[in-house]
Short mmCIF file of C-alpha atoms in Angstrom, two decimals:
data_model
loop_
_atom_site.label_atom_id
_atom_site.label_comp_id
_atom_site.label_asym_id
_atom_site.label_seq_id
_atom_site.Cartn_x
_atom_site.Cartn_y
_atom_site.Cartn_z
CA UNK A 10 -9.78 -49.67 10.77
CA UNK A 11 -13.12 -49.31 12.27
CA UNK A 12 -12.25 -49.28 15.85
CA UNK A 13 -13.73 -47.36 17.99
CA UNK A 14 -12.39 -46.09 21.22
CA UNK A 15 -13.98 -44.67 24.56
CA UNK A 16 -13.18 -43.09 27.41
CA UNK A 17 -14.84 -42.35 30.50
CA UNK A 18 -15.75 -39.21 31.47
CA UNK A 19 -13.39 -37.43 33.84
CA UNK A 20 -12.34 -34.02 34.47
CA UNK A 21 -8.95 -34.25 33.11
CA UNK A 22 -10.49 -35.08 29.81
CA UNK A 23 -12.93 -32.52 30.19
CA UNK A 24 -9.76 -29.93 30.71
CA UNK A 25 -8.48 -31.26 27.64
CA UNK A 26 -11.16 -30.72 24.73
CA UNK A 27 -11.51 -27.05 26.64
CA UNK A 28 -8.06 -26.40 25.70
CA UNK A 29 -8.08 -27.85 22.15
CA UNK A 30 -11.23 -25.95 21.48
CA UNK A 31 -9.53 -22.70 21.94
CA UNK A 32 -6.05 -21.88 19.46
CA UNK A 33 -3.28 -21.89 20.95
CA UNK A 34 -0.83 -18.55 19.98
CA UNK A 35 1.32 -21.46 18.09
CA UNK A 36 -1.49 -21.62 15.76
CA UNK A 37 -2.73 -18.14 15.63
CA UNK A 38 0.48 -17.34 14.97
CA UNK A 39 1.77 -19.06 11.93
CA UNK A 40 5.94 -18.60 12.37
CA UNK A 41 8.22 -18.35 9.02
CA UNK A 42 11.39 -17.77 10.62
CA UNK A 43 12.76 -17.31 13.96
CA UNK A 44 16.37 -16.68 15.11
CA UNK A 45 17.66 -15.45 18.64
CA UNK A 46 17.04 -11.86 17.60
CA UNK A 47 14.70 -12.10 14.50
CA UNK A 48 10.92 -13.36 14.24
CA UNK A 49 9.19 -13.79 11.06
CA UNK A 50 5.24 -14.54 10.83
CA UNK A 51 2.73 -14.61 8.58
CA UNK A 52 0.35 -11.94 8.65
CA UNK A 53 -3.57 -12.63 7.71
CA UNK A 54 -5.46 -10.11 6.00
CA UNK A 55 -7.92 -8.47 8.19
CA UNK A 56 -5.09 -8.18 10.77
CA UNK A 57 -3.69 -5.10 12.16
CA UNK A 58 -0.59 -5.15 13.16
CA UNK A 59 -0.66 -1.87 15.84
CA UNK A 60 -3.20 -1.62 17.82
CA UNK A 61 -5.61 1.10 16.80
CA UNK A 62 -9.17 1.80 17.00
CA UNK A 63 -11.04 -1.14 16.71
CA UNK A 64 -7.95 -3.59 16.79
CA UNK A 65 -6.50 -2.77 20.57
CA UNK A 66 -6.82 -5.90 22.23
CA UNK A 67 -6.70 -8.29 18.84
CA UNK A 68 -4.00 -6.94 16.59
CA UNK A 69 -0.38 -9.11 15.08
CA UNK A 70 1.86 -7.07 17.94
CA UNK A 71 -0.47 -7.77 20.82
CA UNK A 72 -0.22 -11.66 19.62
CA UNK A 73 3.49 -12.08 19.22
CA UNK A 74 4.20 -10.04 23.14
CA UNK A 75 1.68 -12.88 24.08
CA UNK A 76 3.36 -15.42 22.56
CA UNK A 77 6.87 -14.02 23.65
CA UNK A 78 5.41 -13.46 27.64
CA UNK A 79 4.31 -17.36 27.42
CA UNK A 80 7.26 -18.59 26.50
CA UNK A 81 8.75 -16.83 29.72
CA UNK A 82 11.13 -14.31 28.08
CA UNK A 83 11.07 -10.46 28.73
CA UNK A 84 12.09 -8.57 26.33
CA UNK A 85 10.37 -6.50 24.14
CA UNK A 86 9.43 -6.96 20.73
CA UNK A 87 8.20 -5.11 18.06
CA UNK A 88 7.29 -4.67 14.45
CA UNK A 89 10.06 -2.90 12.13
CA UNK A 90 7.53 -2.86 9.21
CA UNK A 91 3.91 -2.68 8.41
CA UNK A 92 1.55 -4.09 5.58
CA UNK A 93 -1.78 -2.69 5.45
CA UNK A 94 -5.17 -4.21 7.28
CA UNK A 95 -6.04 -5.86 4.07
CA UNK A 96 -2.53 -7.14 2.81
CA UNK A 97 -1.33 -10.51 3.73
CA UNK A 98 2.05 -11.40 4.39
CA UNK A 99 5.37 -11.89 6.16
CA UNK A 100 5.78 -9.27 9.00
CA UNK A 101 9.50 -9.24 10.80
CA UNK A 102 9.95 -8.26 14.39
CA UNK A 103 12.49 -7.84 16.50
CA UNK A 104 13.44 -9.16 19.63
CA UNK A 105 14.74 -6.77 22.23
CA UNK A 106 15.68 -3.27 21.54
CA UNK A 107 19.06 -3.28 19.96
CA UNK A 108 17.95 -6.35 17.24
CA UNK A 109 14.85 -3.59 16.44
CA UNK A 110 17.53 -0.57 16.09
CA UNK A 111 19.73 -3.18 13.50
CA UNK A 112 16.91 -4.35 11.73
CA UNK A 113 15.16 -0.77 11.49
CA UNK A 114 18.71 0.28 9.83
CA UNK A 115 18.28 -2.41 7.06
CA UNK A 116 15.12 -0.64 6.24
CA UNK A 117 16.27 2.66 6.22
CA UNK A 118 19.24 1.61 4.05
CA UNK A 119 16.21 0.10 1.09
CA UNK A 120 18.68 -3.14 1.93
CA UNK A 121 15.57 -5.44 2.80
CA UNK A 122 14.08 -6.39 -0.53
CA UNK A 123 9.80 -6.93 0.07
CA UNK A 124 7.79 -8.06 -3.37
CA UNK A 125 4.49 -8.43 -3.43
CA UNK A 126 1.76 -10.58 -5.71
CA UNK A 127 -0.54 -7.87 -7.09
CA UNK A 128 -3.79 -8.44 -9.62
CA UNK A 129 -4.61 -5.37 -11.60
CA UNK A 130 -6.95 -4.12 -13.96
CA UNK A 131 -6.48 -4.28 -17.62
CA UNK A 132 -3.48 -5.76 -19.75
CA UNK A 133 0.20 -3.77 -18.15
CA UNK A 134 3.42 -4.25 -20.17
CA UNK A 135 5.64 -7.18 -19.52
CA UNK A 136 7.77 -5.10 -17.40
CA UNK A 137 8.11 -2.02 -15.69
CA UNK A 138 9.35 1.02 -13.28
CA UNK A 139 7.14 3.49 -12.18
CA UNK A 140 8.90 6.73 -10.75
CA UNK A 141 7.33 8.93 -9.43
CA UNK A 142 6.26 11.24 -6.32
CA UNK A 143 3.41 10.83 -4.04
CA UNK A 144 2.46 12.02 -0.39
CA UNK A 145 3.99 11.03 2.22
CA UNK A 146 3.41 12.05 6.28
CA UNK A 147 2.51 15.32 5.15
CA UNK A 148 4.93 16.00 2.67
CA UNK A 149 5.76 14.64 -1.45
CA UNK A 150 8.33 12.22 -1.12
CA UNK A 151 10.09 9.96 -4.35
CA UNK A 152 8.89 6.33 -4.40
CA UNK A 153 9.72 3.75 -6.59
CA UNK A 154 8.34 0.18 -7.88
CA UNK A 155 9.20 -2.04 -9.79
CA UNK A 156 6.86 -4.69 -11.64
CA UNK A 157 7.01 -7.90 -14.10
CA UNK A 158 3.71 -9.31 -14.97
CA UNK A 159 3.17 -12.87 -14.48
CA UNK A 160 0.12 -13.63 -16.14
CA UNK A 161 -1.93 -11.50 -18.48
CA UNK A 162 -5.10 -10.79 -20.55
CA UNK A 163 -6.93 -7.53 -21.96
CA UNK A 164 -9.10 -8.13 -18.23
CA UNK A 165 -6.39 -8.31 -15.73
CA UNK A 166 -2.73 -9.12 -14.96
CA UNK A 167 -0.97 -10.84 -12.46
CA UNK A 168 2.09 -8.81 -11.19
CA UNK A 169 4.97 -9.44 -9.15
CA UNK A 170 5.91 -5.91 -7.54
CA UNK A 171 9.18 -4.80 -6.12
CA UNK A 172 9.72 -1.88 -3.96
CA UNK A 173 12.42 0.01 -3.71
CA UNK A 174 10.55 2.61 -1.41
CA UNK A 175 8.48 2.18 1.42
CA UNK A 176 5.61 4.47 0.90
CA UNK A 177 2.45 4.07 2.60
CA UNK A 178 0.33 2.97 -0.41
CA UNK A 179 2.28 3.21 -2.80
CA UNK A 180 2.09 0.18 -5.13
CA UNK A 181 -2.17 0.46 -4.69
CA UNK A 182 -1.64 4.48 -5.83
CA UNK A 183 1.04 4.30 -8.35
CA UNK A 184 -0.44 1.45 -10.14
CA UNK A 185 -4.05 3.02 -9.99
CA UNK A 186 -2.47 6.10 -11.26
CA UNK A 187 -0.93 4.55 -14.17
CA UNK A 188 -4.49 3.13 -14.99
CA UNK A 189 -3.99 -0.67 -13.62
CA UNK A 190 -6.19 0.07 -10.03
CA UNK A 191 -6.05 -3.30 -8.19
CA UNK A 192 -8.76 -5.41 -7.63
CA UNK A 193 -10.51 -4.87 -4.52
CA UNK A 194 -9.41 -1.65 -3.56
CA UNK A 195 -12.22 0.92 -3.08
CA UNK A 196 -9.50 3.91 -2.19
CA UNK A 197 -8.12 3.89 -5.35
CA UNK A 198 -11.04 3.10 -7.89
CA UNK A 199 -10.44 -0.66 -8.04
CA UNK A 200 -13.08 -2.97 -9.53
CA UNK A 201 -15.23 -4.71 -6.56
CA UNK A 202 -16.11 -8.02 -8.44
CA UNK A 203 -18.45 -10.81 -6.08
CA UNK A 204 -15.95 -13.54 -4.95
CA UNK A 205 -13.39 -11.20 -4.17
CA UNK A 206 -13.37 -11.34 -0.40
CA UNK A 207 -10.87 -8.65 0.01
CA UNK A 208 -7.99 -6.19 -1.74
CA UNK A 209 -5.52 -8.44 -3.69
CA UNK A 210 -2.42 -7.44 -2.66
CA UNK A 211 -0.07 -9.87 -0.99
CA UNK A 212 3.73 -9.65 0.54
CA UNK A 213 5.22 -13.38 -0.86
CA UNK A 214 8.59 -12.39 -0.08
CA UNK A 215 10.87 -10.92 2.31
CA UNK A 216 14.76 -10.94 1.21
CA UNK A 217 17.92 -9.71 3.32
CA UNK A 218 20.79 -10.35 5.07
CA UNK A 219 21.07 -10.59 8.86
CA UNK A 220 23.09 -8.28 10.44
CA UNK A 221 23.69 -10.13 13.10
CA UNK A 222 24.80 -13.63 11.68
CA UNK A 223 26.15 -12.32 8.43
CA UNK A 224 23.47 -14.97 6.47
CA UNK A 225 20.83 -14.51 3.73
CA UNK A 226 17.35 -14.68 5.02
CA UNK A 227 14.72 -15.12 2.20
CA UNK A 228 11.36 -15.77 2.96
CA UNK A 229 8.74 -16.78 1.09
CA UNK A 230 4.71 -16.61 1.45
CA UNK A 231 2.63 -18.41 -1.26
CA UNK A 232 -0.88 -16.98 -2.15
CA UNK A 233 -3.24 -17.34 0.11
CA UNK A 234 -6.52 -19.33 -0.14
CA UNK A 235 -9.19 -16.55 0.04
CA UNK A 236 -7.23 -14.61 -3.45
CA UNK A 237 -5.96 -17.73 -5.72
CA UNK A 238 -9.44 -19.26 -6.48
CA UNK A 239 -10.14 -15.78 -7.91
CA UNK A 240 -7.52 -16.03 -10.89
CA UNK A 241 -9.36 -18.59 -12.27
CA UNK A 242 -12.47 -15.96 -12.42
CA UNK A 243 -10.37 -13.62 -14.43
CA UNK A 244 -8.50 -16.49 -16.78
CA UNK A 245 -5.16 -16.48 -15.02
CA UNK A 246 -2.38 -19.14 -13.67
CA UNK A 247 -0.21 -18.62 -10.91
#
C-alpha cells in the first residue's frame, strides 16, 4: 500500500489511455443473455431502439449491428420488440433471419411473458385486470394488463404490471385512464415531481421458452439507479 508506480512516456501507452477513454460496445452495451440465435441487453432510458429522427446514428439497433460487425459475424440482427424512449429494460434480438421469424412467432402467440415495475398516482387495489380497448395503428384493438401492487400509500403505489397484450402504450393509458397516471408521464396527465429524472416505467422481466433449445429463459432487470432513490420521496420500499 502506498506504492506508486511510473511509466515512461511512450506511444504505446499513449494508444492505450485513448482507447480506455472511449467505451467500448462491451460496455455500452450491457448483455443479459446471449445464445447462438438469441441476444438479450439491457436497454437505458433515453435510448431508442430504431433509428428515427434524432436517434439515426445513436440508437440500441445501430449498437448491437456494431457490436455483431466487430465481432466478425454477418448476419443480421434485429429487434423483435420495442419499449418506449423513456422505458428501461431488457430488449431481445435476434440473430439472423430465421431466429427473428421464431422469436417474432413467440410474440405473436402472447407466449413471451414481459412485466414491468410501474409507480402510479394515488392508492390502486391490491390486485387487478384492466380490460379494455384502446387505439391501435389506426384502428381499436383489445388489450389487457394485469397488475399487483407492491408497495402502497394514499400518494402513490408501486406496481408490478403484466401484459398480456402488446399495445403501444398501453399500461401508461390504461392505468391513467383508470385514474392511477404514472409518474413522469406528461402524455397521459402524470404528476412531474423535481427529482424525477424521467417516466417511471421499467421492463424487470422477460420470461419464455426458447424455441430453439426447448429451455426456459427468464430474465431479470432490477430498478435502475436514476428511479429507486425516488421511492423513498414518495414513502415506498422496493
Amino acid at each position: 500500500p502506498g506504492d506508486v508506480l511510473v511509466l515512461p512516456e511512450s506511444g504505446r501507452l499513449a494508444e492505450l489511455l485513448a482507447a480506455t477513454a472511449q467505451p467500448s460496445l462491451e460496455q455500452q452495451l450491457f448483455i443479459l443473455y446471449e445464445s447462438r440465435e438469441i441476444l438479450i441487453v439491457d436497454k437505458p432510458a433515453g435510448l431508442a431502439i430504431h433509428s428515427s429522427e434524432g436517434h439515426r446514428d445513436h440508437n440500441l439497433t445501430a449498437l448491437v449491428e456494431e457490436l455483431i460487425h466487430s465481432r466478425g459475424d454477418a448476419y443480421q440482427v434485429a429487434p423483435i420488440h420495442r419499449l418506449d424512449l423513456e422505458t428501461s429494460g431488457p430488449v431481445l434480438f435476434g440473430k439472423g433471419k430465421k431466429a427473428c421469424s421464431e422469436l417474432g412467432k413467440l410474440f405473436m402467440c402472447h407466449e413471451v411473458e414481459k412485466s414491468y415495475l410501474a409507480l402510479v398516482s394515488g392508492k390502486t387495489p391490491g390486485r387487478g385486470l384492466i380490460h379494455s380497448e384502446v387505439p391501435s395503428k389506426g384502428k381499436t384493438k383489445e388489450a389487457q394488463t394485469a397488475f399487483q401492487a407492491l408497495d402502497r400509500n394514499d400518494q402513490a403505489s408501486l406496481l408490478k404490471v403484466t401484459l398480456y397484450t402488446g399495445r403501444q402504450h398501453q399500461i401508461r393509458r390504461q392505468l391513467a385512464e383508470l385514474g392511477h397516471p404514472l409518474f413522469g408521464d406528461r402524455r397521459y396527465q402524470g404528476q412531474q415531481p423535481q427529482g424525477l429524472p424521467r417516466l417511471f416505467l421499467h421492463c424487470c422481466q422477460l420470461a419464455f421458452v426458447d424455441p430453439f433449445s426447448g429451455s426456459p429463459v427468464e430474465i431479470n432487470s432490477p430498478l435502475p439507479a436514476d428511479l429507486s432513490p425516488f421511492l423513498d420521496t414518495v414513502g415506498l420500499r422496493y
